[in-house]
mmCIF file of C-alpha atoms in Angstrom:
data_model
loop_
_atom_site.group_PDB
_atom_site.id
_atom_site.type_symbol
_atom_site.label_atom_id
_atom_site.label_comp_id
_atom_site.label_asym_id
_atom_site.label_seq_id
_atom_site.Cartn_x
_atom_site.Cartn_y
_atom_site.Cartn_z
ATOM 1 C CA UNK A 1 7.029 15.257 -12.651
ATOM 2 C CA UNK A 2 6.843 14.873 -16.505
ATOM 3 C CA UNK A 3 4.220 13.047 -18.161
ATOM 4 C CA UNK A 4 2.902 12.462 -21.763
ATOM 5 C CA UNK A 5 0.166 10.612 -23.552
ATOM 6 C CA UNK A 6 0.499 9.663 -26.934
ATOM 7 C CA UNK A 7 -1.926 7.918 -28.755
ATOM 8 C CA UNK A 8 -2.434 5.988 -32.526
ATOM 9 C CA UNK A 9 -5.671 4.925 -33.649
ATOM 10 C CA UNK A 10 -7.021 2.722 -30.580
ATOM 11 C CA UNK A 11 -3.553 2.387 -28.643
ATOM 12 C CA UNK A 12 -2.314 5.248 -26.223
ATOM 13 C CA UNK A 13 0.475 5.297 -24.517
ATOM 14 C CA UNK A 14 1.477 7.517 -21.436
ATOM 15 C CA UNK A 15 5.146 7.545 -20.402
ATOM 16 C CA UNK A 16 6.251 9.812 -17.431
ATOM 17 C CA UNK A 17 9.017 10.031 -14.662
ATOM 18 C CA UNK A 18 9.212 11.737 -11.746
ATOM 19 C CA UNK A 19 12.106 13.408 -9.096
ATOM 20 C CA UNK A 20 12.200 13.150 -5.743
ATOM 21 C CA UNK A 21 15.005 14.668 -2.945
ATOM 22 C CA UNK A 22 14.623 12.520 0.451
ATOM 23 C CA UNK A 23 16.381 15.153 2.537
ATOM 24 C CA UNK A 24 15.952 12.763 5.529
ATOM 25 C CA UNK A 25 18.142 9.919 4.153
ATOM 26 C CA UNK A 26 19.551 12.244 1.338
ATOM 27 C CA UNK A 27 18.846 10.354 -1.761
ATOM 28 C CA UNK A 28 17.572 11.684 -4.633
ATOM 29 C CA UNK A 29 15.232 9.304 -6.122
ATOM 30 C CA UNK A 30 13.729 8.456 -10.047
ATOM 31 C CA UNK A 31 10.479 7.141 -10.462
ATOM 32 C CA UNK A 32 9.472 5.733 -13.618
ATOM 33 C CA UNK A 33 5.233 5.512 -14.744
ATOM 34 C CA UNK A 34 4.696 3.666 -17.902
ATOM 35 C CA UNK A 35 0.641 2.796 -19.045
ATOM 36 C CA UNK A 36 -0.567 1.756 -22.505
ATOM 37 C CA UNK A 37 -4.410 1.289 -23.068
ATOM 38 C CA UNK A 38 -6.112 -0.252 -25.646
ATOM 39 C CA UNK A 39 -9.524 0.087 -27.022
ATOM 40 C CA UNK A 40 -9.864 -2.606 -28.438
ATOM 41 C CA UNK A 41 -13.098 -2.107 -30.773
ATOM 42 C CA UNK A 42 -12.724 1.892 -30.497
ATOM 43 C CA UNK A 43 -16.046 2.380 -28.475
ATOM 44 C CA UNK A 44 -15.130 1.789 -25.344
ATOM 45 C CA UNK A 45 -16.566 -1.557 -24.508
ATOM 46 C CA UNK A 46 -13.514 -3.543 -24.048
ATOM 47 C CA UNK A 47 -10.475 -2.084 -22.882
ATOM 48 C CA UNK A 48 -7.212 -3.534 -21.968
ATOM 49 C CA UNK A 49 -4.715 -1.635 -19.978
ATOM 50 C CA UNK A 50 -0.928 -2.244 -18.858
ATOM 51 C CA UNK A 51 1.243 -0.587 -16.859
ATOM 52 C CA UNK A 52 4.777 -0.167 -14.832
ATOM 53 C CA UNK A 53 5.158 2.093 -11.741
ATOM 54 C CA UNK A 54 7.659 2.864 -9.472
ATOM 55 C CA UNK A 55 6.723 4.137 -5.971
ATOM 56 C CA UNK A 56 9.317 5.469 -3.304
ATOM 57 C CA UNK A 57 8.252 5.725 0.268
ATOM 58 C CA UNK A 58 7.789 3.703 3.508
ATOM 59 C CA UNK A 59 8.055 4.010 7.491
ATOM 60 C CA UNK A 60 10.600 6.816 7.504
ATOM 61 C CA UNK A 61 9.225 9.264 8.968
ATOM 62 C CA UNK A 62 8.434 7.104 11.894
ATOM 63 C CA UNK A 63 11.701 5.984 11.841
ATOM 64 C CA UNK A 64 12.889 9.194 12.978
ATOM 65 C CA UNK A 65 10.248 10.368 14.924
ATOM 66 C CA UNK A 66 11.952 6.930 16.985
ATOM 67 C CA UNK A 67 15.185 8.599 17.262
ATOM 68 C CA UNK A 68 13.721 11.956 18.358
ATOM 69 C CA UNK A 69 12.389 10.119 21.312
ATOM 70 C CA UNK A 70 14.769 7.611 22.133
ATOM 71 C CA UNK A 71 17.632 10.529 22.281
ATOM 72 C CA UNK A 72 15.454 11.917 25.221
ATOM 73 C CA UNK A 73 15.087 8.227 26.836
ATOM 74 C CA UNK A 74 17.272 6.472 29.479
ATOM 75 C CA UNK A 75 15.950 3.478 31.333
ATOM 76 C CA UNK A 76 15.955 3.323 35.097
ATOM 77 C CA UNK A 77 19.212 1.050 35.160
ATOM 78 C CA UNK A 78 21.329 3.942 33.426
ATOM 79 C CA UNK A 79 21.067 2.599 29.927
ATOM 80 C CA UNK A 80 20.936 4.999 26.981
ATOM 81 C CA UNK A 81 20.315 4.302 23.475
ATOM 82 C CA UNK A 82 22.027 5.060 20.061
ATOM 83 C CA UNK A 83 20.785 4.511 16.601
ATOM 84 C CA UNK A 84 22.714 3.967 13.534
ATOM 85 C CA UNK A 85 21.019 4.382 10.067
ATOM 86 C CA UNK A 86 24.231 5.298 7.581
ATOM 87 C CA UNK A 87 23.842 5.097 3.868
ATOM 88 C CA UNK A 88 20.102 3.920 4.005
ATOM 89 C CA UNK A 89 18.660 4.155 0.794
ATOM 90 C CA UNK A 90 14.629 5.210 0.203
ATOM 91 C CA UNK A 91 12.150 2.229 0.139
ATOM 92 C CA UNK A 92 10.394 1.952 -2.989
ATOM 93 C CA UNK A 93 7.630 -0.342 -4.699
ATOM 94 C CA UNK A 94 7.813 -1.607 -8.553
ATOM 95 C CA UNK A 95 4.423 -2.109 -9.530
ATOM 96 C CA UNK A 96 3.032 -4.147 -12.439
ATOM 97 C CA UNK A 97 -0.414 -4.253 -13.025
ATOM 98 C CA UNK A 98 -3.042 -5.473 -15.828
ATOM 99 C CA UNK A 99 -6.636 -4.156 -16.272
ATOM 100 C CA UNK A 100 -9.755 -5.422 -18.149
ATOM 101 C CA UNK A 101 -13.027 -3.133 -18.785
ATOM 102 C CA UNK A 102 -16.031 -4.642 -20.454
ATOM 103 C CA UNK A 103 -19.603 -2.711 -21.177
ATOM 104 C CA UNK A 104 -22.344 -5.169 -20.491
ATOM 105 C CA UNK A 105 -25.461 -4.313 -22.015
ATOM 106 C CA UNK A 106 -26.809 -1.069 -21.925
ATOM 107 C CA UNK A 107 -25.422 0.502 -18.369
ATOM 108 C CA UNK A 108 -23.598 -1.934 -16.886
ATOM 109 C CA UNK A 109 -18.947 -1.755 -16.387
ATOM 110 C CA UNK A 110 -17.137 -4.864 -15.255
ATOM 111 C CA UNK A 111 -13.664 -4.552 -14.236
ATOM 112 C CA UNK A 112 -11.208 -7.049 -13.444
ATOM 113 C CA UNK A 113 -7.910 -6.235 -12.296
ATOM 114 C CA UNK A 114 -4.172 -7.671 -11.042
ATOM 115 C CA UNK A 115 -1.480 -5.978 -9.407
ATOM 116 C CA UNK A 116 1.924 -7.343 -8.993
ATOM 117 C CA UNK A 117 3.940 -5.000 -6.438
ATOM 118 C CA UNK A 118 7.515 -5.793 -4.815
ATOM 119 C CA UNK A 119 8.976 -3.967 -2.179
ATOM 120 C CA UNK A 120 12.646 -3.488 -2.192
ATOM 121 C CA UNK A 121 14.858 -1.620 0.735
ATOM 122 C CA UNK A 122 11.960 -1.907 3.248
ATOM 123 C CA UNK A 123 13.637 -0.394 6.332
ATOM 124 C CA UNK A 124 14.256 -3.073 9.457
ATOM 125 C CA UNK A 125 15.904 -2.527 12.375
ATOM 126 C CA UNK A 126 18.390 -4.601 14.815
ATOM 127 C CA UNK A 127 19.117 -4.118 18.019
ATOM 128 C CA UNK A 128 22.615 -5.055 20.596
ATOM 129 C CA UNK A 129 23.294 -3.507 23.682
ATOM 130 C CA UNK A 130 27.119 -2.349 24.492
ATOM 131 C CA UNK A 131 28.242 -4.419 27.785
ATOM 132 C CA UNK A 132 30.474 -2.000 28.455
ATOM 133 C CA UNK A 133 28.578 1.602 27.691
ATOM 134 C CA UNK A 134 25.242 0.549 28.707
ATOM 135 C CA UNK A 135 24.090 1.200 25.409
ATOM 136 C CA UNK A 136 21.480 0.192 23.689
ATOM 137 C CA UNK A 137 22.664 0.479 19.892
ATOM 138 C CA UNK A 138 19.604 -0.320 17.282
ATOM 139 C CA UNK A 139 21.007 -0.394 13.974
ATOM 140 C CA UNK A 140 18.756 0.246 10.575
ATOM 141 C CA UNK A 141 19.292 -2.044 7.346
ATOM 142 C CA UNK A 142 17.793 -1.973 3.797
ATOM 143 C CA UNK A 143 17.236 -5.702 4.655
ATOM 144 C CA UNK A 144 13.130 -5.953 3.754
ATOM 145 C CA UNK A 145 11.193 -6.816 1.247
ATOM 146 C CA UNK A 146 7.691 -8.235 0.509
ATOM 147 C CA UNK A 147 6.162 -9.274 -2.801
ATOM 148 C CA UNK A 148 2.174 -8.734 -2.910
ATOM 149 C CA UNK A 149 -0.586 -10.000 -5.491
ATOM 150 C CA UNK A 150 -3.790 -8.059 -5.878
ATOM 151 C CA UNK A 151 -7.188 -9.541 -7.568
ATOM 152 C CA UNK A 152 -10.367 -7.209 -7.839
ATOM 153 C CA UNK A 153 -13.551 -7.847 -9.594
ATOM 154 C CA UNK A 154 -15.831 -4.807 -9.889
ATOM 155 C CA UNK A 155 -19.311 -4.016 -11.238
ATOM 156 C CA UNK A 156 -20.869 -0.683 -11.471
ATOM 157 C CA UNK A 157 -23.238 1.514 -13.632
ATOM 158 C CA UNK A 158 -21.684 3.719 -16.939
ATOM 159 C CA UNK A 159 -24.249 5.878 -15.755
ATOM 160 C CA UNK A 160 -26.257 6.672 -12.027
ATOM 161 C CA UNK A 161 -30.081 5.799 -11.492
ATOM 162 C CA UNK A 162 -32.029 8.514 -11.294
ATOM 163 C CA UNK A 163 -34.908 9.185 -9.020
ATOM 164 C CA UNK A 164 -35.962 12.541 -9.124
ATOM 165 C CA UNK A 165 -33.367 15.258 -7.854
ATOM 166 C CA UNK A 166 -30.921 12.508 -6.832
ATOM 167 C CA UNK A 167 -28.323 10.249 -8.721
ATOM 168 C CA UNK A 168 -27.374 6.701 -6.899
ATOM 169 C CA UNK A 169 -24.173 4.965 -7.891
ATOM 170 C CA UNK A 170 -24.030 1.550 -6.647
ATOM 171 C CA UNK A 171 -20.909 -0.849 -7.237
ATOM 172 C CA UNK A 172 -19.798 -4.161 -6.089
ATOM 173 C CA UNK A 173 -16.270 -5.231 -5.398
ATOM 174 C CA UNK A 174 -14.193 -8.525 -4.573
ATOM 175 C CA UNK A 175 -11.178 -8.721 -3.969
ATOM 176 C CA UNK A 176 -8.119 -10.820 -2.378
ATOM 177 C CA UNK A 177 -4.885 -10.119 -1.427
ATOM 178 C CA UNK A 178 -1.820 -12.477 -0.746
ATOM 179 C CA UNK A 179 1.447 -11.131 0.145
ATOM 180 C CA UNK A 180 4.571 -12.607 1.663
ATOM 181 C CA UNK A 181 7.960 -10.637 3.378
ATOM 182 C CA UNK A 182 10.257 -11.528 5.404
ATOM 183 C CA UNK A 183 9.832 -8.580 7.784
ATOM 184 C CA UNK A 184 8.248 -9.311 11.169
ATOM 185 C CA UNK A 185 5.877 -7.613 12.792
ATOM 186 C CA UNK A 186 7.093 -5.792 15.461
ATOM 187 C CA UNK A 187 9.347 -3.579 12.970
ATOM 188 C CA UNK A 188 5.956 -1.446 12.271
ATOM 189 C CA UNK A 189 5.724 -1.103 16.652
ATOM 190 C CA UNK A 190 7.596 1.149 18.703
ATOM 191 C CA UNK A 191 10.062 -0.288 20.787
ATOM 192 C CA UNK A 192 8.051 0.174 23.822
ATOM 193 C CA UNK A 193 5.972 -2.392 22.782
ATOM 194 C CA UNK A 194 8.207 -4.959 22.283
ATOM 195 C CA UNK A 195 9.954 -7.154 24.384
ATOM 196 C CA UNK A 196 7.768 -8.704 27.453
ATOM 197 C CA UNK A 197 4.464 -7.127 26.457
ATOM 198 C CA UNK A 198 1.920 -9.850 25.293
ATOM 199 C CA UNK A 199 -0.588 -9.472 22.078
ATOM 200 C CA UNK A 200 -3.672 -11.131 20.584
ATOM 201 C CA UNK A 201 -2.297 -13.517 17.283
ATOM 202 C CA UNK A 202 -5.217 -15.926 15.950
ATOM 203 C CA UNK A 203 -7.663 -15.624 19.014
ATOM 204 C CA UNK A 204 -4.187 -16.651 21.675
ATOM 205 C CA UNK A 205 -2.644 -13.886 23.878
ATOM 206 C CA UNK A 206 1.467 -14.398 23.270
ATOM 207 C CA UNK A 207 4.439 -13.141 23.545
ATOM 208 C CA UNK A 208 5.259 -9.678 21.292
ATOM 209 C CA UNK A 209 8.309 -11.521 20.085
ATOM 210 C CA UNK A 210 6.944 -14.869 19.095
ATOM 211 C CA UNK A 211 4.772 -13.242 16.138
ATOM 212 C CA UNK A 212 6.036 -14.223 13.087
ATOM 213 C CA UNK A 213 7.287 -12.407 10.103
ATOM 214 C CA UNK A 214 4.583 -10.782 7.738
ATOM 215 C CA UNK A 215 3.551 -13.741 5.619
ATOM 216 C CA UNK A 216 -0.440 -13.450 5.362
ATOM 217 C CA UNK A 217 -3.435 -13.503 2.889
ATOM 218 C CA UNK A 218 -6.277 -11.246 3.137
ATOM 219 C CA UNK A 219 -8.497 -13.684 0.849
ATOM 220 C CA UNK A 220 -11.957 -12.205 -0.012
ATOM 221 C CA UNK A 221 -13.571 -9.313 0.365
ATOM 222 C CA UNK A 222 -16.815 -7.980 -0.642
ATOM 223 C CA UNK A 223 -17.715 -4.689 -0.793
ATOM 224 C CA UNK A 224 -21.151 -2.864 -1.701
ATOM 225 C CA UNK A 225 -20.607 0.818 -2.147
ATOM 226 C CA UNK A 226 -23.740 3.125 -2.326
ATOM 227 C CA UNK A 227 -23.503 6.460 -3.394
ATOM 228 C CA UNK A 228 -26.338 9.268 -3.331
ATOM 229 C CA UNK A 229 -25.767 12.435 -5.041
ATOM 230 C CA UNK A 230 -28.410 15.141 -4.181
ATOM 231 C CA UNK A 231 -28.162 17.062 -7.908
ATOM 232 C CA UNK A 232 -29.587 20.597 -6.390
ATOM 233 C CA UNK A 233 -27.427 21.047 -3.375
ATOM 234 C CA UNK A 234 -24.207 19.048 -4.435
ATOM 235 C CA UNK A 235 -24.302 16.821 -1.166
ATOM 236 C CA UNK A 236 -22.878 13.174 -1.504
ATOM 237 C CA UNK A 237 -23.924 10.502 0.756
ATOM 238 C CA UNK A 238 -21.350 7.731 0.484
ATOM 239 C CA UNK A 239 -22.458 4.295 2.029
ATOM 240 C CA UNK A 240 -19.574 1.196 1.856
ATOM 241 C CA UNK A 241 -21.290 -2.472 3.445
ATOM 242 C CA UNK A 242 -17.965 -4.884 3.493
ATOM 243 C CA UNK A 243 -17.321 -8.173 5.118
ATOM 244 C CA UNK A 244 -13.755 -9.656 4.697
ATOM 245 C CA UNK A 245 -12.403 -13.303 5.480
ATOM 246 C CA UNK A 246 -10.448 -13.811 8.244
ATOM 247 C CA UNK A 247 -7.189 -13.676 7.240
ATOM 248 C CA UNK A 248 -4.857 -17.012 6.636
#
């Protein structure tokens, strides 16, 4: 990983990149991290910040913890399974987010923030069974992707309350979440939950199969987060009070 920060006047800039080998799919993979800030009356009271990130990763590790098990399985009617993932390349996120900070009064931060994150090469799997073999063949594709917007609000204190020996930090959060991909559900499930077992979707007990594909919201959410800091001994007590909407 290589990063740098270079700054003129109020503006800074921080470039980096970074390497990773995926020796389970072998691919070697380039992430690029771009993030300018800018201070914009050089007293950090209002800042803007941009940014650009790259983020490889996803559900393959449980994808082959799968094939470690279903090599060992074979169903009571004789059938055996086979998976197929050839040439599967490493899931990654692009990330684009935007960030305002602005000092109110004396001792009081407000951020507001907005992410913009698409997944690309999300790993889904499809599954045929050989007539002739008994075999179950499930084949994995670089078919999935999702595209997600992020909105927080955030207020806090530039510095703790004080009451005696110990420091509180409190801070308030909303946020909401929307995100839409065209991956369904039971691709994050083993495959011994699938087929004729039954789960709970909007208050209804149905059919594992008749979810449908990951297309949600997670609209508000409010969180108050408490923090005590006991100055003499060092111990934190960390206190978070959230209630979310019920998601769409």
């Amino acid at each position: 990983y290589m990063a740098d920060r270079i700054s003129w006047r109020n503006v800074s800039l921080m470039p980096g990149v970074r390497y990773d080998y995926d020796n389970y799919l072998s691919n070697h993979n380039i992430s690029p991290r771009f993030m300018t800030e800018w201070d914009i009356f050089a007293n950090q009271t209002s800042m803007i910040t941009a940014g650009y990130n790259r983020y490889y990763g996803g559900n393959i590790l449980d994808m082959g913890l799968r094939d470690i098990r279903n090599s060992w399985t074979e169903s009571v009617s004789g059938n055996k399974t086979l998976t197929r993932y050839q040439d599967l390349k490493t899931p990654y996120n692009d990330e684009l987010a935007m960030g305002l900070q602005q000092k109110i009064g004396k001792n009081v931060i407000a951020r507001a923030n907005y992410v913009y994150r698409e997944a690309h090469d999300q790993i889904s799997k499809s599954s045929r069974t050989d007539s002739a073999t008994k075999t179950t063949i499930t084949e994995y594709n670089n078919d999935g992707k999702t595209k997600t917007h992020s909105f927080s609000l955030s207020f806090e204190l530039a510095e703790p309350l004080h009451i005696r020996q110990v420091d509180i930090n409190p801070q308030i959060v909303f946020s909401y979440i929307k995100s839409k991909g065209n991956l369904s559900l039971n691709n994050g499930y083993e495959e011994s939950n699938t087929g004729d077992n039954q789960v709970v979707y909007n208050g209804n007990l149905v059919s594992y199969d008749s979810v449908p594909v990951a297309d949600f919201n997670n609209p508000l959410k409010i969180s108050l987060n408490m923090d005590f800091t006991h100055q003499p001994s060092g111990l934190v007590w960390a206190n978070t009070l959230a209630w979310q909407e019920a998601r769409k």
